[in-house]
XYZ file of N, CA and C in Angstrom:
717
model
N -1.116 7.889 -16.717
C -0.819 7.285 -15.472
C 0.754 7.680 -15.124
N 0.775 8.295 -13.991
C 2.222 8.811 -13.369
C 3.134 7.838 -13.015
N 4.401 7.805 -13.443
C 5.465 7.071 -12.932
C 6.448 7.689 -12.405
N 7.291 7.024 -11.431
C 8.536 7.446 -10.729
C 9.415 6.439 -10.838
N 10.710 6.864 -11.015
C 11.959 5.637 -11.331
C 12.578 6.017 -10.039
N 12.827 4.984 -9.369
C 13.852 5.095 -8.264
C 14.977 4.158 -8.348
N 16.225 4.660 -8.453
C 17.376 3.703 -8.752
C 18.682 4.876 -8.506
N 19.607 4.237 -7.713
C 20.966 5.147 -7.537
C 21.898 5.168 -9.004
N 21.399 4.244 -9.854
C 22.538 4.381 -11.117
C 21.753 5.271 -12.049
N 22.497 6.148 -12.307
C 22.017 7.402 -13.440
C 21.756 6.561 -14.816
N 22.687 5.687 -15.359
C 22.613 5.014 -16.505
C 21.297 4.147 -16.476
N 21.212 3.458 -15.358
C 19.920 2.744 -15.331
C 18.669 3.487 -15.169
N 18.499 4.587 -14.704
C 17.320 5.511 -15.047
C 17.191 6.020 -16.255
N 18.329 6.281 -17.086
C 18.263 6.856 -18.485
C 17.893 5.738 -19.358
N 18.333 4.429 -19.196
C 17.837 3.349 -20.013
C 16.469 3.028 -19.705
N 15.907 2.732 -18.443
C 14.750 2.729 -18.382
C 13.605 3.864 -18.885
N 14.046 4.860 -18.915
C 13.032 6.042 -19.371
C 13.229 5.762 -20.863
N 14.282 5.436 -21.605
C 14.268 5.146 -22.894
C 13.383 4.084 -23.273
N 13.309 2.949 -22.727
C 12.699 1.859 -22.895
C 11.137 2.253 -22.542
N 10.933 3.093 -21.590
C 9.460 3.368 -21.627
C 8.839 4.530 -22.562
N 9.626 5.066 -23.324
C 9.315 6.034 -24.498
C 8.019 5.649 -25.281
N 7.972 4.602 -25.563
C 6.910 3.963 -26.646
C 5.768 4.002 -25.908
N 5.648 3.745 -24.473
C 4.378 3.716 -23.916
C 3.502 4.917 -23.479
N 2.716 5.467 -24.126
C 2.120 6.985 -24.040
C 1.251 7.125 -23.047
N 0.882 5.911 -22.533
C 0.031 6.082 -21.337
C 0.733 6.374 -19.914
N 2.036 6.040 -20.094
C 2.931 6.430 -18.817
C 3.520 7.685 -19.056
N 3.483 8.526 -17.837
C 4.185 9.679 -17.877
C 5.229 9.518 -16.718
N 6.402 9.701 -17.290
C 7.219 9.699 -16.051
C 7.580 11.060 -15.516
N 7.031 11.232 -14.238
C 7.039 12.514 -13.552
C 8.348 12.741 -12.764
N 9.133 11.895 -12.491
C 10.486 12.092 -11.644
C 11.354 10.958 -11.565
N 12.390 11.383 -11.076
C 13.582 10.137 -10.701
C 13.937 10.536 -9.295
N 14.455 9.489 -8.560
C 14.883 9.609 -7.122
C 16.150 8.541 -7.183
N 16.981 8.933 -6.473
C 18.391 8.360 -6.512
C 18.632 7.557 -5.381
N 17.757 7.636 -4.127
C 17.695 6.730 -2.868
C 16.400 6.913 -2.230
N 16.207 6.080 -1.100
C 14.984 6.000 -0.561
C 14.518 7.190 0.142
N 15.383 8.086 0.602
C 15.001 9.147 1.176
C 14.460 10.206 0.079
N 15.177 10.275 -0.832
C 14.654 11.184 -2.051
C 13.384 10.865 -2.719
N 13.275 9.391 -2.801
C 12.029 8.666 -3.170
C 10.794 9.103 -2.146
N 11.003 8.894 -1.016
C 9.964 9.192 0.248
C 9.522 10.733 -0.234
N 10.140 11.452 -0.293
C 9.850 12.771 -0.472
C 9.057 13.085 -1.881
N 9.547 12.429 -3.035
C 8.994 12.510 -4.380
C 7.586 11.994 -4.255
N 7.627 10.909 -3.758
C 6.340 10.147 -3.696
C 5.324 10.913 -3.033
N 5.606 11.467 -1.660
C 4.579 12.207 -1.328
C 4.372 13.631 -1.995
N 5.149 14.226 -2.831
C 5.010 15.508 -3.313
C 4.325 14.867 -4.721
N 4.681 13.953 -5.501
C 4.197 13.898 -7.003
C 2.991 12.923 -7.089
N 2.926 11.970 -6.063
C 2.039 10.978 -5.758
C 1.644 10.190 -7.074
N 2.616 9.460 -7.539
C 2.949 8.467 -8.564
C 1.944 7.444 -8.547
N 1.271 6.886 -9.529
C 0.454 5.696 -9.692
C 1.383 4.510 -9.479
N 2.516 4.686 -10.051
C 3.447 3.512 -10.237
C 4.809 3.879 -9.879
N 5.640 3.060 -9.275
C 7.131 3.099 -9.019
C 7.510 2.173 -9.645
N 9.168 2.470 -10.411
C 9.865 1.316 -10.760
C 11.037 1.232 -9.571
N 11.366 0.418 -8.769
C 11.984 0.499 -7.529
C 13.137 -0.349 -7.793
N 14.325 0.041 -7.506
C 15.585 -0.656 -7.291
C 15.643 -1.242 -5.885
N 16.352 -2.167 -5.433
C 16.267 -2.940 -4.332
C 17.603 -2.474 -3.404
N 18.728 -2.539 -4.012
C 20.031 -2.177 -3.336
C 20.191 -0.781 -3.932
N 20.290 0.055 -2.774
C 20.629 1.348 -2.819
C 21.340 1.875 -1.783
N 22.287 2.924 -1.869
C 22.876 3.511 -0.652
C 21.881 3.963 0.416
N 22.252 3.585 1.542
C 21.340 3.802 2.769
C 20.219 2.788 2.839
N 19.068 3.184 2.802
C 17.818 2.250 2.922
C 17.735 1.306 1.673
N 17.129 0.018 1.602
C 16.802 -0.663 0.466
C 15.470 -0.183 0.132
N 15.103 -0.778 -1.106
C 13.783 -0.610 -1.624
C 12.774 -1.009 -0.832
N 12.951 -2.027 0.036
C 11.888 -2.873 0.885
C 11.765 -2.017 2.064
N 12.779 -1.336 2.218
C 12.587 -0.429 3.668
C 12.102 0.721 3.350
N 12.152 1.326 2.243
C 11.241 2.289 1.662
C 9.807 2.188 1.650
N 9.622 0.931 1.316
C 8.058 0.851 1.059
C 7.485 0.584 2.699
N 8.169 0.160 3.549
C 7.859 0.129 5.000
C 7.446 1.342 5.384
N 8.008 2.198 4.994
C 7.778 3.801 5.509
C 6.516 4.417 4.747
N 6.048 3.707 3.885
C 4.988 4.295 2.948
C 3.453 3.884 3.707
N 2.593 4.881 3.890
C 1.262 4.665 4.393
C 0.402 4.073 3.119
N 0.456 4.565 2.005
C -0.093 3.958 1.061
C 0.669 3.893 -0.229
N 0.906 2.524 -0.664
C 1.950 2.076 -1.584
C 1.328 2.081 -2.947
N 1.858 2.876 -4.082
C 1.671 2.836 -5.349
C 1.959 1.463 -5.836
N 1.553 1.012 -7.163
C 1.879 0.073 -7.772
C 3.363 -0.014 -7.879
N 3.921 -1.335 -7.687
C 5.498 -1.517 -7.534
C 6.029 -2.348 -8.416
N 6.964 -1.902 -9.344
C 7.456 -2.901 -10.254
C 9.017 -2.979 -9.844
N 9.505 -3.807 -9.323
C 11.124 -3.834 -8.842
C 11.951 -4.001 -10.128
N 13.016 -3.398 -10.101
C 13.966 -3.528 -11.242
C 15.342 -3.685 -10.573
N 15.831 -4.765 -10.551
C 17.165 -5.158 -9.904
C 17.930 -6.033 -10.548
N 19.240 -6.213 -10.444
C 20.275 -6.955 -10.792
C 20.356 -8.340 -10.201
N 19.457 -8.510 -9.180
C 19.475 -9.876 -8.401
C 18.389 -10.405 -8.342
N 18.216 -11.676 -8.619
C 17.125 -12.516 -8.653
C 16.557 -13.084 -7.305
N 17.661 -12.862 -6.210
C 17.278 -13.651 -4.929
C 16.320 -13.036 -4.073
N 15.864 -11.800 -4.827
C 14.797 -11.005 -3.803
C 13.491 -11.144 -4.281
N 13.233 -11.858 -5.569
C 11.910 -12.061 -6.074
C 10.830 -12.678 -5.104
N 11.075 -13.659 -4.208
C 9.893 -14.161 -3.339
C 9.584 -13.227 -2.430
N 10.825 -12.366 -1.891
C 10.289 -11.359 -0.940
C 9.516 -10.105 -1.638
N 9.916 -9.895 -2.759
C 9.328 -8.768 -3.758
C 7.798 -8.949 -3.761
N 7.347 -10.238 -4.033
C 6.101 -10.439 -4.103
C 4.941 -10.347 -2.721
N 5.704 -10.442 -1.625
C 5.061 -10.222 -0.093
C 4.455 -8.877 -0.338
N 5.278 -7.972 -1.052
C 5.037 -6.309 -0.778
C 3.915 -6.224 -2.025
N 3.230 -7.172 -2.496
C 2.280 -6.857 -3.564
C 2.802 -6.253 -4.923
N 4.115 -6.666 -5.260
C 4.564 -6.071 -6.471
C 3.983 -6.680 -7.831
N 3.884 -5.560 -8.466
C 3.132 -6.084 -10.061
C 3.996 -6.889 -10.746
N 5.200 -6.698 -10.523
C 6.420 -7.506 -11.414
C 7.838 -7.407 -10.976
N 8.523 -8.115 -11.330
C 9.949 -8.273 -10.889
C 10.790 -8.227 -12.065
N 11.463 -7.105 -12.463
C 12.195 -7.268 -13.703
C 13.771 -7.095 -13.366
N 14.458 -8.075 -13.935
C 15.766 -8.343 -13.847
C 16.626 -7.380 -14.830
N 17.627 -6.559 -14.384
C 18.466 -5.709 -15.272
C 19.517 -6.889 -16.015
N 19.709 -6.532 -17.241
C 19.332 -5.484 -18.024
C 18.015 -5.859 -18.467
N 17.137 -4.887 -18.353
C 15.771 -5.144 -18.720
C 15.361 -5.333 -20.185
N 14.843 -6.531 -20.554
C 14.582 -6.777 -21.805
C 13.121 -6.082 -22.246
N 13.084 -5.213 -23.481
C 11.966 -4.514 -23.912
C 10.765 -5.432 -23.936
N 10.726 -6.729 -24.339
C 9.826 -7.633 -24.422
C 9.101 -7.614 -22.984
N 10.034 -7.941 -22.001
C 9.338 -8.184 -20.604
C 8.768 -7.010 -20.018
N 9.344 -5.743 -20.409
C 8.821 -4.525 -20.108
C 7.434 -4.267 -20.565
N 7.362 -4.667 -21.769
C 6.048 -4.483 -22.528
C 5.107 -5.390 -21.780
N 5.254 -6.833 -21.495
C 4.399 -7.532 -20.496
C 4.011 -6.856 -19.483
N 4.932 -6.183 -18.762
C 4.508 -5.566 -17.426
C 3.654 -4.495 -17.602
N 4.029 -3.630 -18.565
C 2.886 -2.554 -18.640
C 1.563 -3.050 -19.311
N 1.599 -3.920 -20.138
C 0.297 -4.434 -20.423
C -0.353 -4.997 -19.313
N 0.227 -5.597 -18.227
C -0.362 -5.938 -17.070
C -0.802 -5.022 -16.267
N -0.141 -4.009 -16.208
C -0.524 -2.662 -15.466
C -1.788 -2.048 -15.932
N -1.830 -1.852 -17.272
C -3.045 -1.472 -18.000
C -4.339 -2.277 -17.516
N -4.248 -3.767 -17.805
C -5.114 -4.431 -17.513
C -5.543 -4.303 -15.799
N -4.610 -4.026 -15.057
C -5.088 -4.021 -13.698
C -5.854 -2.739 -13.498
N -5.378 -1.767 -14.204
C -5.950 -0.447 -13.896
C -7.488 -0.472 -14.300
N -7.540 -1.246 -15.684
C -8.805 -1.268 -16.230
C -10.002 -1.849 -15.465
N -9.266 -2.924 -14.553
C -10.319 -3.791 -13.738
C -10.523 -3.006 -12.723
N -9.448 -2.194 -12.073
C -9.699 -1.342 -10.914
C -10.762 -0.261 -11.253
N -10.756 0.358 -12.291
C -11.842 1.292 -12.690
C -13.091 0.899 -12.789
N -13.218 -0.458 -13.271
C -14.664 -1.177 -13.301
C -15.167 -1.391 -12.127
N -14.448 -2.059 -11.180
C -14.912 -2.144 -9.787
C -15.163 -0.888 -9.077
N -14.495 0.378 -9.294
C -14.639 1.319 -8.547
C -15.984 1.945 -9.018
N -16.288 1.776 -10.074
C -17.594 2.509 -11.011
C -18.746 1.920 -10.161
N -18.661 0.412 -9.593
C -19.750 -0.483 -9.104
C -19.796 -0.242 -7.693
N -18.719 -0.120 -7.038
C -18.581 -0.303 -5.523
C -19.252 0.994 -4.814
N -19.693 0.748 -3.593
C -20.333 1.982 -2.556
C -19.485 1.804 -1.435
N -19.541 3.039 -0.965
C -18.816 3.014 0.524
C -19.709 2.340 1.658
N -19.018 1.421 2.261
C -19.575 0.728 3.237
C -19.682 1.427 4.656
N -20.641 1.544 5.370
C -20.890 2.306 6.627
C -20.742 1.197 7.815
N -20.685 1.732 8.884
C -20.543 0.929 10.316
C -21.713 0.125 10.497
N -22.734 0.463 10.045
C -24.052 -0.115 10.064
C -24.291 -1.244 9.130
N -23.505 -1.418 7.997
C -23.687 -2.395 6.999
C -23.155 -3.568 7.483
N -24.045 -4.810 6.894
C -23.489 -6.225 7.508
C -22.730 -6.761 6.406
N -21.731 -7.132 6.465
C -20.843 -8.159 5.537
C -20.865 -9.526 5.793
N -20.406 -10.274 4.438
C -20.246 -11.841 4.729
C -18.825 -12.095 4.563
N -18.335 -12.856 5.824
C -16.950 -13.085 5.844
C -16.840 -14.545 5.709
N -15.824 -15.038 4.917
C -15.689 -16.495 4.733
C -14.075 -16.830 4.878
N -13.720 -17.714 5.924
C -12.342 -18.112 6.006
C -12.258 -19.584 6.021
N -11.970 -20.336 4.846
C -11.925 -21.675 5.211
C -13.262 -22.312 5.107
N -13.751 -23.268 6.014
C -14.991 -23.820 6.168
C -15.852 -22.855 6.949
N -15.326 -21.750 7.653
C -15.999 -21.109 8.336
C -16.682 -19.743 7.954
N -17.764 -19.457 8.364
C -18.505 -18.132 7.784
C -19.171 -17.405 8.948
N -19.255 -15.935 8.538
C -19.859 -15.057 9.485
C -20.560 -13.972 8.881
N -21.848 -13.654 9.394
C -22.417 -12.239 8.958
C -21.995 -11.391 10.295
N -21.340 -10.158 9.715
C -20.766 -9.365 10.779
C -20.985 -7.815 10.382
N -21.666 -7.227 11.433
C -21.634 -5.572 11.093
C -20.124 -4.992 11.151
N -20.187 -4.176 10.405
C -18.650 -3.333 10.332
C -18.101 -2.907 11.592
N -19.395 -2.199 12.442
C -19.113 -1.656 13.527
C -18.383 -2.495 14.372
N -18.513 -3.883 14.353
C -17.856 -4.821 15.374
C -16.430 -5.128 15.000
N -16.000 -4.684 13.948
C -14.624 -5.093 13.314
C -13.853 -3.847 13.870
N -12.673 -4.356 14.986
C -12.166 -2.998 15.421
C -10.728 -2.956 14.906
N -10.290 -4.026 14.154
C -8.932 -3.771 13.712
C -8.655 -4.626 12.255
N -8.091 -3.968 11.145
C -7.596 -4.872 9.975
C -6.334 -4.615 9.793
N -5.760 -5.855 9.685
C -4.263 -6.090 9.508
C -4.018 -6.534 8.055
N -3.127 -6.018 7.320
C -2.605 -6.628 6.025
C -1.597 -7.863 6.295
N -1.799 -8.834 5.568
C -0.846 -10.077 5.558
C -0.348 -10.278 4.072
N 0.268 -9.602 3.196
C 0.366 -9.692 1.860
C -1.122 -9.493 0.976
N -1.535 -10.257 0.243
C -2.713 -9.974 -0.607
C -3.771 -10.363 0.314
N -3.604 -10.561 1.731
C -4.784 -10.987 2.473
C -4.955 -9.879 3.632
N -6.176 -9.782 4.202
C -6.393 -9.036 5.242
C -6.860 -9.837 6.515
N -6.337 -9.794 7.843
C -7.038 -10.382 8.882
C -7.920 -9.354 9.557
N -9.117 -9.878 9.822
C -10.114 -9.026 10.488
C -10.423 -9.436 11.836
N -10.335 -8.485 12.719
C -10.414 -8.717 14.232
C -11.779 -8.222 14.686
N -12.915 -9.292 15.027
C -14.062 -9.068 15.640
C -14.270 -9.932 16.685
N -15.137 -9.706 17.837
C -15.392 -10.577 18.772
C -14.189 -11.464 19.182
N -14.139 -12.516 19.158
C -12.958 -13.651 19.445
C -12.500 -14.406 18.181
N -12.769 -13.637 17.022
C -12.599 -14.201 15.524
C -11.418 -13.329 14.949
N -10.620 -14.013 14.005
C -9.743 -13.400 13.584
C -9.322 -13.885 12.145
N -10.389 -14.183 11.149
C -10.501 -14.544 9.967
C -9.581 -13.728 8.726
N -8.914 -14.648 7.982
C -8.094 -13.958 7.111
C -8.932 -14.141 5.590
N -9.060 -12.932 4.964
C -9.989 -12.852 3.908
C -8.939 -12.206 2.660
N -9.272 -12.742 1.406
C -8.570 -12.512 0.145
C -8.838 -11.144 -0.324
N -8.411 -10.036 0.175
C -8.508 -8.557 -0.259
C -7.242 -8.131 0.355
N -6.787 -7.032 -0.442
C -5.578 -5.945 -0.066
C -6.368 -4.968 0.809
N -5.339 -4.690 1.723
C -5.752 -3.466 2.624
C -6.113 -2.124 1.964
N -5.527 -1.967 0.645
C -5.840 -0.638 -0.113
C -7.124 -0.750 -0.665
N -7.512 -1.886 -1.094
C -8.813 -2.207 -1.582
C -9.882 -1.682 -0.380
N -9.937 -2.449 0.685
C -10.792 -2.129 1.837
C -10.775 -0.448 2.344
N -9.464 -0.102 2.388
C -9.536 1.291 2.683
C -10.141 2.133 1.715
N -10.510 1.596 0.405
C -11.176 2.711 -0.410
C -12.701 2.303 -0.330
N -13.000 1.437 0.199
C -14.564 0.826 0.537
C -15.121 1.375 1.970
N -14.136 1.485 2.813
C -14.736 1.669 4.149
C -14.975 3.219 4.501
N -15.914 3.380 5.372
C -16.415 4.888 5.852
C -15.082 5.654 6.408
N -14.542 6.459 5.943
C -13.438 7.143 6.601
C -13.722 7.870 7.897
N -14.731 8.058 7.933
C -15.278 8.647 9.213
C -15.311 7.764 10.453
N -15.197 6.357 10.150
C -15.274 5.453 11.254
C -13.876 4.468 11.249
N -13.295 4.317 10.008
C -12.150 3.421 9.778
C -11.008 4.373 9.408
N -9.959 4.001 9.993
C -8.773 5.120 9.757
C -7.794 4.192 9.365
N -6.837 4.736 8.455
C -5.607 3.964 7.954
C -4.556 4.540 8.659
N -4.103 3.836 9.769
C -3.424 4.267 10.778
C -1.635 4.136 9.971
N -1.425 3.010 9.393
C -0.106 2.817 8.656
C -0.287 1.933 7.482
N 0.614 1.572 6.799
C 0.872 0.587 5.740
C -0.043 -0.560 5.958
N 0.229 -1.170 7.176
C -0.383 -2.263 7.583
C -1.952 -2.403 8.309
N -2.004 -1.404 8.629
C -3.253 -1.300 9.895
C -4.428 -0.228 9.372
N -5.776 -0.797 9.612
C -6.888 0.068 9.790
C -7.583 -0.089 11.026
N -7.675 0.965 11.682
C -8.484 0.884 12.929
C -9.839 1.466 12.965
N -10.748 0.861 13.606
C -12.117 1.579 13.992
C -12.016 2.513 15.172
N -12.402 3.888 14.709
C -12.336 5.052 15.478
C -12.888 4.728 16.870
N -14.092 3.928 16.776
C -15.058 3.848 17.788
C -14.280 3.055 18.847
N -13.201 2.288 18.536
C -12.811 0.996 19.518
C -11.482 1.680 20.108
N -10.970 2.956 19.613
C -9.935 3.657 20.276
C -10.097 4.036 21.819
N -9.108 3.411 22.606
C -9.172 3.437 24.273
C -8.385 4.756 24.647
N -6.978 4.719 24.219
C -6.196 5.622 24.438
C -5.013 5.902 23.424
N -4.543 7.226 23.462
C -3.626 7.588 22.435
C -2.159 8.286 23.393
N -1.055 7.966 22.873
C 0.061 8.600 23.454
C 1.060 8.913 22.320
N 1.751 9.786 22.639
C 2.979 10.356 21.445
C 3.933 9.055 21.351
N 4.457 9.018 20.089
C 5.266 7.888 19.873
C 6.329 8.321 19.137
N 7.138 7.170 18.294
C 8.441 7.637 17.737
C 8.215 8.428 16.608
N 9.157 9.242 16.514
C 9.443 10.147 15.113
C 8.095 10.945 14.866
N 7.429 11.507 15.878
C 6.475 12.134 15.727
C 4.916 11.389 15.441
N 5.126 10.229 15.514
C 3.831 9.296 15.382
C 3.139 9.236 16.629
N 1.908 8.233 16.567
C 1.188 8.280 17.895
C 1.040 6.735 18.199
N 0.893 6.235 19.200
C 0.549 4.904 19.721
C -0.747 4.896 20.289
N -1.858 4.086 19.470
C -3.175 3.862 19.848
C -3.416 2.509 20.408
N -4.014 2.771 21.643
C -4.547 1.625 22.169
C -6.126 1.283 21.863
N -6.293 0.094 21.632
C -7.673 -0.196 21.224
C -8.355 -0.776 22.689
N -9.767 -0.792 22.683
C -10.502 -1.333 23.777
C -10.100 -2.814 24.063
N -9.604 -3.560 23.066
C -9.469 -4.845 23.200
C -7.988 -5.221 23.712
N -7.033 -3.987 23.813
C -5.687 -4.221 24.166
C -4.876 -4.297 23.049
N -5.085 -4.391 21.860
C -4.347 -4.065 20.623
C -3.763 -2.819 20.660
N -2.432 -2.622 20.527
C -1.813 -1.435 20.107
C -1.154 -1.239 18.805
N -1.593 -0.184 18.259
C -1.209 0.046 16.848
C -0.603 1.436 16.774
N 0.383 1.455 15.728
C 1.314 2.674 15.600
C 0.715 3.506 14.687
N 0.503 4.918 14.702
C 0.063 5.509 13.793
C 1.147 6.512 13.267
N 1.628 6.322 12.117
C 2.776 6.920 11.313
C 2.664 8.489 11.519
N 3.685 9.059 11.418
C 3.952 10.603 11.553
C 2.968 11.292 10.685
N 2.910 10.878 9.289
C 2.116 11.444 8.376
C 0.589 11.315 8.612
N 0.242 10.084 8.995
C -1.040 9.806 9.395
C -1.493 10.576 10.740
N -0.495 10.711 11.656
C -0.770 11.219 12.815
C -1.647 12.513 12.881
N -1.044 13.313 11.746
C -1.767 14.823 11.490
C -3.135 14.583 11.165
N -3.396 13.825 10.300
C -4.905 13.436 9.974
C -5.605 12.892 11.141
N -5.140 12.192 11.799
C -5.733 11.618 12.970
C -6.133 12.417 14.055
N -5.316 13.450 14.272
C -5.360 14.624 15.306
C -6.578 15.332 14.801
N -6.481 15.576 13.393
C -7.489 16.632 13.152
C -8.840 15.811 13.050
N -9.079 14.640 13.033
C -10.319 13.883 12.934
C -11.050 13.721 14.273
N -9.967 13.640 15.275
C -10.290 13.254 16.799
C -10.134 14.773 17.402
N -9.977 15.950 16.728
C -9.869 17.253 17.401
C -8.859 17.364 18.690
N -7.635 16.499 18.487
C -6.907 16.555 19.741
C -6.006 17.913 19.812
């Protein structure tokens, strides 16, 4: 499992590497000293896990995550405990306070191994869902059987995803990454970190900020396609 350490303090990076030495399942593939450096290395090295400091020169760790279309497993490492609640809004696996205790780090790695084991088991069983498939959706006391072709937009809300179909907007206990892996990519496109759109609901497209695109759906929703995803989007639609 590939891991990237992101911290502006050299001593903190060195100490974390030392503490991680006993865990043979983890391979430290690189280090980054700030958010900009981290963004390049995440795109290049494609780590499964990042150990992420929050307060760094320039952008914070949270701001870095906002720029990622697909977020690796995140373990925050910080000297401040006041960010813990916000950290888990980003689906963090864990939140480690500096100086990091070896026992707490061991618990985190064990949690990661268990999470990976469960993910492999699920992926072995799961099949890709096509637009013609019908799924059961439950939100509180309300239930629907809905064809995937009717779902025009999926929006991440932490560990939940809001589905938009007809006049309904139920919230389901799934992550956007999980659904992204299960949905047919010829129909459902990951526009950015928070949204998946149904390509058959696209009404118009226009250039947007920083080389991205702004997509308008037939229901009026507007969704930004990040710069990196815009390249894939243009290829798919032959723009």
